PDB file of C-alpha atoms and ligand atoms in Angstrom:
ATOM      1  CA  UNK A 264     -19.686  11.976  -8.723  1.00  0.00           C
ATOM      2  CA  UNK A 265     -18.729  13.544  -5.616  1.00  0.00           C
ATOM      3  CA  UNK A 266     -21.476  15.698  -3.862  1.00  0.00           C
ATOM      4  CA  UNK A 267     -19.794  18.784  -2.579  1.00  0.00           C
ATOM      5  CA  UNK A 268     -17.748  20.267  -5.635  1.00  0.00           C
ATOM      6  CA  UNK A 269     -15.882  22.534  -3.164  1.00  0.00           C
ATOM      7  CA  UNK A 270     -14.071  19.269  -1.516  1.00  0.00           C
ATOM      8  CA  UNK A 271     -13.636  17.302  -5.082  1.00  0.00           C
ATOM      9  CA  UNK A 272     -10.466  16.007  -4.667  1.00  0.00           C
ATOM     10  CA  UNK A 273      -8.986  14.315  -7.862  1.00  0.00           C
ATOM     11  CA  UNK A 274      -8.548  10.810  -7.950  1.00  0.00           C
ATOM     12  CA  UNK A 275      -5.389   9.543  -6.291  1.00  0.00           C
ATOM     13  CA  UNK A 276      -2.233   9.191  -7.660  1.00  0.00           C
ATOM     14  CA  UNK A 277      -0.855   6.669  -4.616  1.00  0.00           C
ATOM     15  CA  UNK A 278      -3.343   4.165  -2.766  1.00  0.00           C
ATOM     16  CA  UNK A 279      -1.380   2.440   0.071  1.00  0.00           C
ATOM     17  CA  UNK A 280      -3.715  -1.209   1.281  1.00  0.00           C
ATOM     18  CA  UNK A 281      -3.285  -3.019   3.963  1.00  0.00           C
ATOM     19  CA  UNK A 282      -5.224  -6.500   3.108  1.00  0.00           C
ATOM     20  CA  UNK A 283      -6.192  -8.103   6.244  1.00  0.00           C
ATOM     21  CA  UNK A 284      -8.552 -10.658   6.960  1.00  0.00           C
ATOM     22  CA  UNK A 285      -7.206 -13.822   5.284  1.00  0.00           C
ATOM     23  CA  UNK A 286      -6.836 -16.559   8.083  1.00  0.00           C
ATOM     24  CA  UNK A 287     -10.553 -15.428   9.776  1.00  0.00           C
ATOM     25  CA  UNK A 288     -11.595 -15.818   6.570  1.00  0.00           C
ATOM     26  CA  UNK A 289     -10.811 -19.521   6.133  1.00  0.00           C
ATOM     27  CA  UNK A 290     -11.431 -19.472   9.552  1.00  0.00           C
ATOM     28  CA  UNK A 291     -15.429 -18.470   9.075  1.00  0.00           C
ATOM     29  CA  UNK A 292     -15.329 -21.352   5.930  1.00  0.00           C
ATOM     30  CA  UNK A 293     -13.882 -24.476   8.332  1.00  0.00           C
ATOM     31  CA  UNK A 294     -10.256 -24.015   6.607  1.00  0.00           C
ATOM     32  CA  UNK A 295      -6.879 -22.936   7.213  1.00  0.00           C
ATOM     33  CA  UNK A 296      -5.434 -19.967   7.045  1.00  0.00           C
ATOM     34  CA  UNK A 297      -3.123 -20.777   4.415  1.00  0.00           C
ATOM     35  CA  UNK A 298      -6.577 -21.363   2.453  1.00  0.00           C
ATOM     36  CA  UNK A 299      -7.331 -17.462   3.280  1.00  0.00           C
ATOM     37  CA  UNK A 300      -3.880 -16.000   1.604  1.00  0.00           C
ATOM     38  CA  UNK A 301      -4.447 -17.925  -1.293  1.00  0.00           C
ATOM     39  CA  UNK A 302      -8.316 -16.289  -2.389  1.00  0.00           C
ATOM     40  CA  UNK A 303      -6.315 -13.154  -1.019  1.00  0.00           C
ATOM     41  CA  UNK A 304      -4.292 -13.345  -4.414  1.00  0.00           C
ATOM     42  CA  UNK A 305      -7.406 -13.167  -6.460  1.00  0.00           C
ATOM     43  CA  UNK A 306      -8.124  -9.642  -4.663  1.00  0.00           C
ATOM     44  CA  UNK A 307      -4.597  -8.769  -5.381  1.00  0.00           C
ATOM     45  CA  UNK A 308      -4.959  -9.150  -9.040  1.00  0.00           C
ATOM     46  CA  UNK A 309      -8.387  -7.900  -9.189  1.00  0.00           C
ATOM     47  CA  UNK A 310      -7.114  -4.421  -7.776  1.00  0.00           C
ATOM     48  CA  UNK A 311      -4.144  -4.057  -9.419  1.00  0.00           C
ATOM     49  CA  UNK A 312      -6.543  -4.186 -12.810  1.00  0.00           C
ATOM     50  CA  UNK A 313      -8.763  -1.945 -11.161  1.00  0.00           C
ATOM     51  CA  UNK A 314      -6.448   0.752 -10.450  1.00  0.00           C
ATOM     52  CA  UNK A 315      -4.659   0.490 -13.498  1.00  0.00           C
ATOM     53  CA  UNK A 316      -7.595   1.046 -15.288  1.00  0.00           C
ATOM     54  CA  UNK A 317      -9.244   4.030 -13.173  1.00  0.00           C
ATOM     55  CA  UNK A 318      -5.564   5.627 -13.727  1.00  0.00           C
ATOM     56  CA  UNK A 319      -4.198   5.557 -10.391  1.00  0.00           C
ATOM     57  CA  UNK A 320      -0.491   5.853 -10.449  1.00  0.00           C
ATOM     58  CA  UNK A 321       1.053   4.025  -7.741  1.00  0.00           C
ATOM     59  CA  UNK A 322      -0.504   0.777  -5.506  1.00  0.00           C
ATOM     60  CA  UNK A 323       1.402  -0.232  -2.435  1.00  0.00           C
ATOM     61  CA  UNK A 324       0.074  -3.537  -0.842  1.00  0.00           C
ATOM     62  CA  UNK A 325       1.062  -4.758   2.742  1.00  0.00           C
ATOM     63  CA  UNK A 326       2.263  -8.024   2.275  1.00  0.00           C
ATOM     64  CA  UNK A 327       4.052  -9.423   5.550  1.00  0.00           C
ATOM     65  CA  UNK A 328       5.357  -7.086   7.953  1.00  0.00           C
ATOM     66  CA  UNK A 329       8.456  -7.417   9.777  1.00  0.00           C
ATOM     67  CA  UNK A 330       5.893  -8.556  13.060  1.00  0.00           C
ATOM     68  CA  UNK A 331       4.573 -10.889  10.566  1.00  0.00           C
ATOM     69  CA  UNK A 332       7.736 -13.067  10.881  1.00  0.00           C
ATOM     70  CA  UNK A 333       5.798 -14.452  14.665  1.00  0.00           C
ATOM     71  CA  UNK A 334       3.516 -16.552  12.415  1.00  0.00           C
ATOM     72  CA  UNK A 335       4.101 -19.725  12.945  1.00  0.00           C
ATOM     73  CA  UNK A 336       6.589 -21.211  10.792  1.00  0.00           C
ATOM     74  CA  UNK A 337       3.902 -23.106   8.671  1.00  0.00           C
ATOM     75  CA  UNK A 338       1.827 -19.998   8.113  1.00  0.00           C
ATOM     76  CA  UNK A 339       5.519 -18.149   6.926  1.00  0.00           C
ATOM     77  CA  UNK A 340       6.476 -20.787   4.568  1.00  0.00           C
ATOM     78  CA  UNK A 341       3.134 -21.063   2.799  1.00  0.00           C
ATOM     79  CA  UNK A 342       3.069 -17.205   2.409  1.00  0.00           C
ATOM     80  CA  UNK A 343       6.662 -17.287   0.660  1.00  0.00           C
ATOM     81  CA  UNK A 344       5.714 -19.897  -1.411  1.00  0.00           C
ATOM     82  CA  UNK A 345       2.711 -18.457  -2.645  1.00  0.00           C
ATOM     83  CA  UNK A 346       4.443 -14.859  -3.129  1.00  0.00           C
ATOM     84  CA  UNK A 347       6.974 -17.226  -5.577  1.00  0.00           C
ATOM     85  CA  UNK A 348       4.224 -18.878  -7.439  1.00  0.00           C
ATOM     86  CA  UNK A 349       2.357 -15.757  -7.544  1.00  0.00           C
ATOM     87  CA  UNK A 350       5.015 -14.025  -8.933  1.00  0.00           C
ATOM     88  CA  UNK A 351       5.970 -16.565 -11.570  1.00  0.00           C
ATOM     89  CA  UNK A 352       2.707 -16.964 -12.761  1.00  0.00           C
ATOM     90  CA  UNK A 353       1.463 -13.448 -12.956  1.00  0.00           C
ATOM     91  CA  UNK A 354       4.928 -12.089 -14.351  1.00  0.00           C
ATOM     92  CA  UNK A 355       3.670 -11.799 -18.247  1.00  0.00           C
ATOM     93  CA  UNK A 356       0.074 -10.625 -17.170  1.00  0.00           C
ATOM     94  CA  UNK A 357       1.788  -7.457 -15.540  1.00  0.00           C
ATOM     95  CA  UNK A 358       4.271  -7.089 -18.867  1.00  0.00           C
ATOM     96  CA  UNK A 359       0.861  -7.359 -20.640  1.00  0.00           C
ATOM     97  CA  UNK A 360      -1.081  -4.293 -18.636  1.00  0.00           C
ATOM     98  CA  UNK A 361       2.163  -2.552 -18.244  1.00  0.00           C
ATOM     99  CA  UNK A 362       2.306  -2.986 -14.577  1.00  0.00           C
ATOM    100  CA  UNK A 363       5.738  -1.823 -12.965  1.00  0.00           C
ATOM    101  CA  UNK A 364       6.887  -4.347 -10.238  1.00  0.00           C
ATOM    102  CA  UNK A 365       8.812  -2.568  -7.384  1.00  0.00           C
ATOM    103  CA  UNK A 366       9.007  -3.673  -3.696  1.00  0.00           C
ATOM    104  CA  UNK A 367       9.927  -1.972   0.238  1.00  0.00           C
ATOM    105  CA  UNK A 368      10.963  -3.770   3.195  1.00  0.00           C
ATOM    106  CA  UNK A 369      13.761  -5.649   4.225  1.00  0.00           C
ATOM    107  CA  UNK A 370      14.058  -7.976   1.391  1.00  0.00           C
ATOM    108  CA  UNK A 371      17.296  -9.467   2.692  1.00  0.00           C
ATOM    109  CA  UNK A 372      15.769 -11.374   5.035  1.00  0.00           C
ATOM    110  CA  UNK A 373      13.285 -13.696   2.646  1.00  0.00           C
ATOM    111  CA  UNK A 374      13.961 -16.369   1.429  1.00  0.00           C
ATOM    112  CA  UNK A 375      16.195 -16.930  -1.515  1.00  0.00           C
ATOM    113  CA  UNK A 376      13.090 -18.344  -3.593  1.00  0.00           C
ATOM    114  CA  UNK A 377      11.581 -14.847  -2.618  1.00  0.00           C
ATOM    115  CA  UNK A 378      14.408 -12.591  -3.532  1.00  0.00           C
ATOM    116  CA  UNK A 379      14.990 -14.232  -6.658  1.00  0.00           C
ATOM    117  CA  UNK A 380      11.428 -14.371  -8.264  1.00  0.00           C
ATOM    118  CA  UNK A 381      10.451 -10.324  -6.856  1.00  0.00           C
ATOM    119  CA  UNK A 382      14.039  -9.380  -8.539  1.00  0.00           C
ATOM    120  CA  UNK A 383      13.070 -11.678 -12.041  1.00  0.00           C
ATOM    121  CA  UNK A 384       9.808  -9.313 -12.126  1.00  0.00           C
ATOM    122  CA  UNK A 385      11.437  -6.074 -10.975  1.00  0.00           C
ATOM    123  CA  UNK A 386      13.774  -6.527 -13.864  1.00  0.00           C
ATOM    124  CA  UNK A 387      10.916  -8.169 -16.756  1.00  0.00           C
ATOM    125  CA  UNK A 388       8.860  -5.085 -15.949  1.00  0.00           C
ATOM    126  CA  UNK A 389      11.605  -2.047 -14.991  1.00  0.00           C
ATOM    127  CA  UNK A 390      10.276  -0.761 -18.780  1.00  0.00           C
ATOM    128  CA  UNK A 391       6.527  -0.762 -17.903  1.00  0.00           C
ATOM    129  CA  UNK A 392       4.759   2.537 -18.256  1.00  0.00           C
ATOM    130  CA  UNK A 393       1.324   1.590 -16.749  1.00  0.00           C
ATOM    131  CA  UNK A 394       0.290   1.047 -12.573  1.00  0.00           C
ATOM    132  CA  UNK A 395       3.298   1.305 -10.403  1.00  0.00           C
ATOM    133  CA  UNK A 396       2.546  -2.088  -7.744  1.00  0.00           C
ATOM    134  CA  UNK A 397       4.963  -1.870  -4.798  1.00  0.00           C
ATOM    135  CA  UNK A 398       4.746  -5.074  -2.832  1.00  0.00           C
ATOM    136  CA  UNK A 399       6.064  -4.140   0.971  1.00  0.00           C
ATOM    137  CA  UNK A 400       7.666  -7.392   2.454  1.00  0.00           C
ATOM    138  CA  UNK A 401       9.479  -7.985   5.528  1.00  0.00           C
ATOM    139  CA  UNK A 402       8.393  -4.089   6.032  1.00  0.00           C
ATOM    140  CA  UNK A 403       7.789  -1.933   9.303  1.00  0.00           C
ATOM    141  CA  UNK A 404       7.876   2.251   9.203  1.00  0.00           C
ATOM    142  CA  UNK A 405       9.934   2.034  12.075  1.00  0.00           C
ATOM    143  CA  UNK A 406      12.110  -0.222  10.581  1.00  0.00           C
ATOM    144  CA  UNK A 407      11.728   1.970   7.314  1.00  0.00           C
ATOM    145  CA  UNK A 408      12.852   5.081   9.429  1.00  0.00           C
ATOM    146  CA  UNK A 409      15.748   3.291  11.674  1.00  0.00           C
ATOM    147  CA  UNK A 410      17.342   2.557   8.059  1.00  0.00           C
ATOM    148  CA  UNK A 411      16.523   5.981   7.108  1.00  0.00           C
ATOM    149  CA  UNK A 412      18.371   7.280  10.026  1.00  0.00           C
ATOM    150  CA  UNK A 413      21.368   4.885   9.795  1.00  0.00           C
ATOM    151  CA  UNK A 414      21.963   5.741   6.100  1.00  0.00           C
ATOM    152  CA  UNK A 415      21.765   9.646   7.090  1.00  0.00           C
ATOM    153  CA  UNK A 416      24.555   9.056   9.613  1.00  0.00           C
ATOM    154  CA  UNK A 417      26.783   7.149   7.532  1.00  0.00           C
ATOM    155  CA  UNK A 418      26.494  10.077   4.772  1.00  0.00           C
ATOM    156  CA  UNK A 419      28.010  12.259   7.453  1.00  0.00           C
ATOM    157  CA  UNK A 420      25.215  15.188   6.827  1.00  0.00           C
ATOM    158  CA  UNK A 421      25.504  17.658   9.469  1.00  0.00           C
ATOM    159  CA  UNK A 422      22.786  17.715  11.984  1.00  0.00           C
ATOM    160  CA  UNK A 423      21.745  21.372  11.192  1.00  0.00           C
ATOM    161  CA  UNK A 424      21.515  20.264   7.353  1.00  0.00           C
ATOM    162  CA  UNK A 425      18.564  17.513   8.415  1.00  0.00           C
ATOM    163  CA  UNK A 426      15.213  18.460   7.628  1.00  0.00           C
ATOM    164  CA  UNK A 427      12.263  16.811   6.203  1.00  0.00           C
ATOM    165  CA  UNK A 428      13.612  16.554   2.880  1.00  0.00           C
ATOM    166  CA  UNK A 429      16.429  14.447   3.552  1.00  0.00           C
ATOM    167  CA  UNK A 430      14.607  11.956   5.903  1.00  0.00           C
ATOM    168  CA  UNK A 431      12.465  11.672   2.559  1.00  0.00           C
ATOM    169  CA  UNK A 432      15.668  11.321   0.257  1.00  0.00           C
ATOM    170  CA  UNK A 433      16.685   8.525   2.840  1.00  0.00           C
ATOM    171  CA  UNK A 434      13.376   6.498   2.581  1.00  0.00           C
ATOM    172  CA  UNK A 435      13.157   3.414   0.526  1.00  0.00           C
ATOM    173  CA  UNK A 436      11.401   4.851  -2.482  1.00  0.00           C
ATOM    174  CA  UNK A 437      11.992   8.169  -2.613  1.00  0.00           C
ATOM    175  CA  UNK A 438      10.882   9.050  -5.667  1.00  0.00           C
ATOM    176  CA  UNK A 439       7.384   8.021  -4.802  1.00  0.00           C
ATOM    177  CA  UNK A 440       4.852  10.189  -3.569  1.00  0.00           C
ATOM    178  CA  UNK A 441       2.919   9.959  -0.411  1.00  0.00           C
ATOM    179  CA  UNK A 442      -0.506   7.639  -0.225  1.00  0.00           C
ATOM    180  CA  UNK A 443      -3.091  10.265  -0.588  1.00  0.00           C
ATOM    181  CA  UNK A 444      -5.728   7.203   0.873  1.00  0.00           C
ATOM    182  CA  UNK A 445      -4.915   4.414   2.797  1.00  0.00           C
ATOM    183  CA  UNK A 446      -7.414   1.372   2.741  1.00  0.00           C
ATOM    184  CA  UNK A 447      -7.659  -1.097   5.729  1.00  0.00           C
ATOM    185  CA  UNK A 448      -9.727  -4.166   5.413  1.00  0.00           C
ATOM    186  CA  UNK A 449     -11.219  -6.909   7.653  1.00  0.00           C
ATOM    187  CA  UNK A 450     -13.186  -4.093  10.103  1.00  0.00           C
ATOM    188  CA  UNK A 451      -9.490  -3.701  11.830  1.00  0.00           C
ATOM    189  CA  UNK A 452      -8.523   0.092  12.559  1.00  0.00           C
ATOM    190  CA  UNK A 453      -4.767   0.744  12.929  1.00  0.00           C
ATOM    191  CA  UNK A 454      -1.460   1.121  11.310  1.00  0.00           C
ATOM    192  CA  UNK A 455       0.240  -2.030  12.110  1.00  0.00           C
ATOM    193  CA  UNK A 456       3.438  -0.238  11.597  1.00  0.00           C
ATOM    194  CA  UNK A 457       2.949   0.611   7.839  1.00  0.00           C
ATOM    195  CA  UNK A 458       4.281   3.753   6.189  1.00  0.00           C
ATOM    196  CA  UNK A 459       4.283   5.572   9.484  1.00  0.00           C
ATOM    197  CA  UNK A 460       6.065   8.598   7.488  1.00  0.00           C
ATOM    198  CA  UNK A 461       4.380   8.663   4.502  1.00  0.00           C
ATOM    199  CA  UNK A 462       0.743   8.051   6.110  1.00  0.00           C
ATOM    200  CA  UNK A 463       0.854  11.310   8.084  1.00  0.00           C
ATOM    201  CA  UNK A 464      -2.301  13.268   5.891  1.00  0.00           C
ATOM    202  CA  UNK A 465      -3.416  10.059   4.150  1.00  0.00           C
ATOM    203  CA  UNK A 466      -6.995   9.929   4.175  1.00  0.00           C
ATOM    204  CA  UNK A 467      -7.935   6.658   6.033  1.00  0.00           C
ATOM    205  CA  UNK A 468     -10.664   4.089   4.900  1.00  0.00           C
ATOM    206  CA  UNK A 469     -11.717   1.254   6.452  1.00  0.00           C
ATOM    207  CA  UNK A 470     -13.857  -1.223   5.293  1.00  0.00           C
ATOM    208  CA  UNK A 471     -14.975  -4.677   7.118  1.00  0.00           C
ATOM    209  CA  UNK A 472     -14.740  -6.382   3.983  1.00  0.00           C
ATOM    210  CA  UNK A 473     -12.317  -9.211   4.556  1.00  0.00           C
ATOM    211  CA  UNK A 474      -9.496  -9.408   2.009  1.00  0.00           C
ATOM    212  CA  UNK A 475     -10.269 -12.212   0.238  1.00  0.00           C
ATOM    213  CA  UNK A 476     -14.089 -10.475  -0.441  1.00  0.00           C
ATOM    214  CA  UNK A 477     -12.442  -7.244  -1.382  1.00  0.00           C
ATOM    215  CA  UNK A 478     -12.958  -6.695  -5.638  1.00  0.00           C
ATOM    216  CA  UNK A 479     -13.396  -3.687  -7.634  1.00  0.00           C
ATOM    217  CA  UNK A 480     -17.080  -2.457  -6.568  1.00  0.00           C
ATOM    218  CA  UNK A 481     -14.576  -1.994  -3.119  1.00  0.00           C
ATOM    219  CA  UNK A 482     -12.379  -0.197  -4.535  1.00  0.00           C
ATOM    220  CA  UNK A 483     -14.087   2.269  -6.290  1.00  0.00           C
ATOM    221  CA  UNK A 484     -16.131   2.545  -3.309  1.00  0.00           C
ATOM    222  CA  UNK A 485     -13.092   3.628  -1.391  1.00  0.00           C
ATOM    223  CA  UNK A 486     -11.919   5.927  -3.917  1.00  0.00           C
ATOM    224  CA  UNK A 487     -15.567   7.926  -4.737  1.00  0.00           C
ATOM    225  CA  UNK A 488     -15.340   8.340  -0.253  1.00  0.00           C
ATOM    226  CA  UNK A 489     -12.029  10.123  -0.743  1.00  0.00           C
ATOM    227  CA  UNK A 490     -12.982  11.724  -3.734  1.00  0.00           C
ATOM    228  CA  UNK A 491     -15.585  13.397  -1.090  1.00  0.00           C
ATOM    229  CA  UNK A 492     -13.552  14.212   1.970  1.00  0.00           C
ATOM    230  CA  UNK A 493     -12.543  17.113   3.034  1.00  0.00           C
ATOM    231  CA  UNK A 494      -8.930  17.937   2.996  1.00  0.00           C
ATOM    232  CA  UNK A 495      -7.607  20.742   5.491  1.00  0.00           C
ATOM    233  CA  UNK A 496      -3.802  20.239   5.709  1.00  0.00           C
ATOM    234  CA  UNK A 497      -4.200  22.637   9.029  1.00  0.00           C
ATOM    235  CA  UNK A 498      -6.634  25.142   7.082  1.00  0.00           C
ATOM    236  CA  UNK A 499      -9.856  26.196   8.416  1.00  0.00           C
ATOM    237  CA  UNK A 500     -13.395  25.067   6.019  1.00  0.00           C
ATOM    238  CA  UNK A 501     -14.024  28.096   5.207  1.00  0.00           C
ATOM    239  CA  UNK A 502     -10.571  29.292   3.932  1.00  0.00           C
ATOM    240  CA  UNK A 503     -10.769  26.045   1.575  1.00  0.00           C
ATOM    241  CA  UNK A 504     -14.504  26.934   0.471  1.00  0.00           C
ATOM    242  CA  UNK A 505     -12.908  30.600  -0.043  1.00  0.00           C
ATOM    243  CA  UNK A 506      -9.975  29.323  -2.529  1.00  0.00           C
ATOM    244  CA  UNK A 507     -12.606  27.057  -4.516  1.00  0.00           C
ATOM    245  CA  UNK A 508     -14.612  29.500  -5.095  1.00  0.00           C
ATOM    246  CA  UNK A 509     -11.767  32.048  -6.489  1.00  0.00           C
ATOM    247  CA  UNK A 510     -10.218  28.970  -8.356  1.00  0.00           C
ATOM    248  CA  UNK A 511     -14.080  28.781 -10.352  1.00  0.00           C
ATOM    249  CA  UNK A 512     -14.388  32.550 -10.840  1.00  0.00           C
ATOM    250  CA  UNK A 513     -10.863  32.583 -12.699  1.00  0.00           C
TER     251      UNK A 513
HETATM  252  C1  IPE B 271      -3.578 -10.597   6.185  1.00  0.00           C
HETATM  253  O1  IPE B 271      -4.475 -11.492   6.718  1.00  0.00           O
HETATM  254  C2  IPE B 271      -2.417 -11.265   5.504  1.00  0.00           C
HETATM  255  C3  IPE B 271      -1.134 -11.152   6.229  1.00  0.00           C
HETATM  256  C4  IPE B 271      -0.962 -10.489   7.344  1.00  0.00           C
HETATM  257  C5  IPE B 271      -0.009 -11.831   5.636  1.00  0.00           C
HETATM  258  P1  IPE B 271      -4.257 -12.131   8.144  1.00  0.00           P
HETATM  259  O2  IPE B 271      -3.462 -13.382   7.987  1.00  0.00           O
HETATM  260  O3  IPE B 271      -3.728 -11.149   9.099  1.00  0.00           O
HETATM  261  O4  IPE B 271      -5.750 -12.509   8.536  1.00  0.00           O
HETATM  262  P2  IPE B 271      -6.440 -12.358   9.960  1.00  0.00           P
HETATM  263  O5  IPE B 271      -6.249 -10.939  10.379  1.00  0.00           O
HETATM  264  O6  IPE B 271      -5.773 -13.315  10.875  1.00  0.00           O
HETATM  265  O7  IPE B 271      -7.864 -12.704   9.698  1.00  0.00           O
HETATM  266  C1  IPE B 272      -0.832  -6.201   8.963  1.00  0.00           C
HETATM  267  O1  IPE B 272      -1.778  -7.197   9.258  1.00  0.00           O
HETATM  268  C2  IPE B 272       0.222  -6.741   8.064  1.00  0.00           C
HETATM  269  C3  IPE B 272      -0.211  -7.131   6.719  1.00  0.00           C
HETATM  270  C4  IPE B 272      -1.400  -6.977   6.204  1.00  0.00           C
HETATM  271  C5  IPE B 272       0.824  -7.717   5.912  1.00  0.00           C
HETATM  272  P1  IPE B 272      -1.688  -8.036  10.599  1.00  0.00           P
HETATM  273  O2  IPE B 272      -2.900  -8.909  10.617  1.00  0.00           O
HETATM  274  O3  IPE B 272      -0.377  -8.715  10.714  1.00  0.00           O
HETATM  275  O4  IPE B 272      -1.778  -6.904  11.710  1.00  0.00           O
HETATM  276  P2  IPE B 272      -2.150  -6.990  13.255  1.00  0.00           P
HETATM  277  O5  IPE B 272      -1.222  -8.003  13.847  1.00  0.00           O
HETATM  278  O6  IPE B 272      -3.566  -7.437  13.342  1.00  0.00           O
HETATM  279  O7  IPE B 272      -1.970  -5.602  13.746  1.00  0.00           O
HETATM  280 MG1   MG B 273      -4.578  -9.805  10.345  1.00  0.00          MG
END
């Protein structure tokens, strides 16, 4: 599958996706926005099967961001309404596949309609054993880390105590382990304030695939690029070449 053996990396165990391209999408088609997020739900469930399946562990998806509350208020309300119907109708599909519901982000601030539905699924699939899907809503990593911060301060830690581990013990979720790949659709090429912390050695792929288009040939095209990159956390090529090699002669 993957062409150089000595960078085979092993499939993922977190893919972090931020699904953009929904309202040009309409857009291109004569239609609203709104019209855009709701095909976007068919990608949703069409790579939350795919992952599953290939065995990857743990699928966050960027949902609205904490900017995202600028819309205008139209554009919010449809959103929250379709994250509720989503929810409701998709609950006993994820029971079915064993997909665990979890969610990031300042959840507080949706709606009651929101909180109420992502908490009814959080709870109907706490037991599942499959795909971990965290939703992020009403989410920003600097809002993630502010929070992070906050809560460190009110524990009273000592400064001198800090270090990377307890920033990570102060994150939203965390027992979950970084994104090893990060997928960006709709040809855009940034962060847009995602998980600023837990992005810092994902692999990065971005595709101009508009949300909405995205399905599972995507995906796994995504995946089989990662599968080939080379990964140097700091090291030189040849030191990782060097360690593959002694890894196949033992
Ligand atoms: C992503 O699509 C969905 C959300 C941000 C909620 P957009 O709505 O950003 O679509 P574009 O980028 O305007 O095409
Ligand atoms: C990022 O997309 C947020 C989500 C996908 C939920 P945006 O479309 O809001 O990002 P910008 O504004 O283009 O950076
Ligand atoms: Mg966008």
């Amino acid at each position: 599958m993957v062409d150089n053996p000595h960078n085979a990396n092993s499939l993922p165990h977190h893919v972090a996706v931020i699904m953009d391209g929904n309202g040009r999408w309409a857009r291109q088609r004569g239609e609203d926005r709104v019209y855009g997020h709701a095909h976007g739900v068919e990608s949703v469930r069409a790579i939350v099967r795919e992952a599953g399946e290939l065995g990857v562990e743990y699928l966050t998806l960027y949902a609205f961001s904490t900017e995202n509350w600028s819309r205008p208020q139209a554009e919010i309300n449809a959103l929250m309404e379709l994250l509720v119907d989503s929810l409701a109708g998709e609950v006993q599909e994820l029971v079915k596949k064993g997909v665990r519901l979890r969610s990031t982000g300042a959840i507080d601030s949706l709606p009651e309609s929101c909180r109420e539905a992502l908490k009814d699924v959080e709870d109907q699939t706490a037991g599942c054993t499959g795909i971990t899907l965290i939703l992020a809503l009403s989410y920003s990593g600097r809002w993630e880390l502010t929070e992070a911060v906050r809560s460190i301060v009110r524990s009273g830690t000592p400064a001198e105590d800090i270090d990377e581990q307890t920033l990570r013990d102060h994150m939203n979720l965390p027992d979950v382990p970084d994104p090893e790949l990060l997928i960006r659709t709709s040809g855009e090429q940034r962060l847009s304030n995602f998980l600023l912390w837990q992005l810092a050695y994902s692999e990065l792929h971005f595709t101009s695939v508009m949300w909405p288009d995205f399905r599972e040939d995507h995906f796994r095209a995504a995946i089989h690029e990662f599968r080939g990159r080379e990964r140097r956390f700091g090291r030189t090529g040849e030191q990782l070449t060097q360690n593959a090699d002694d890894a196949s002669n033992h």
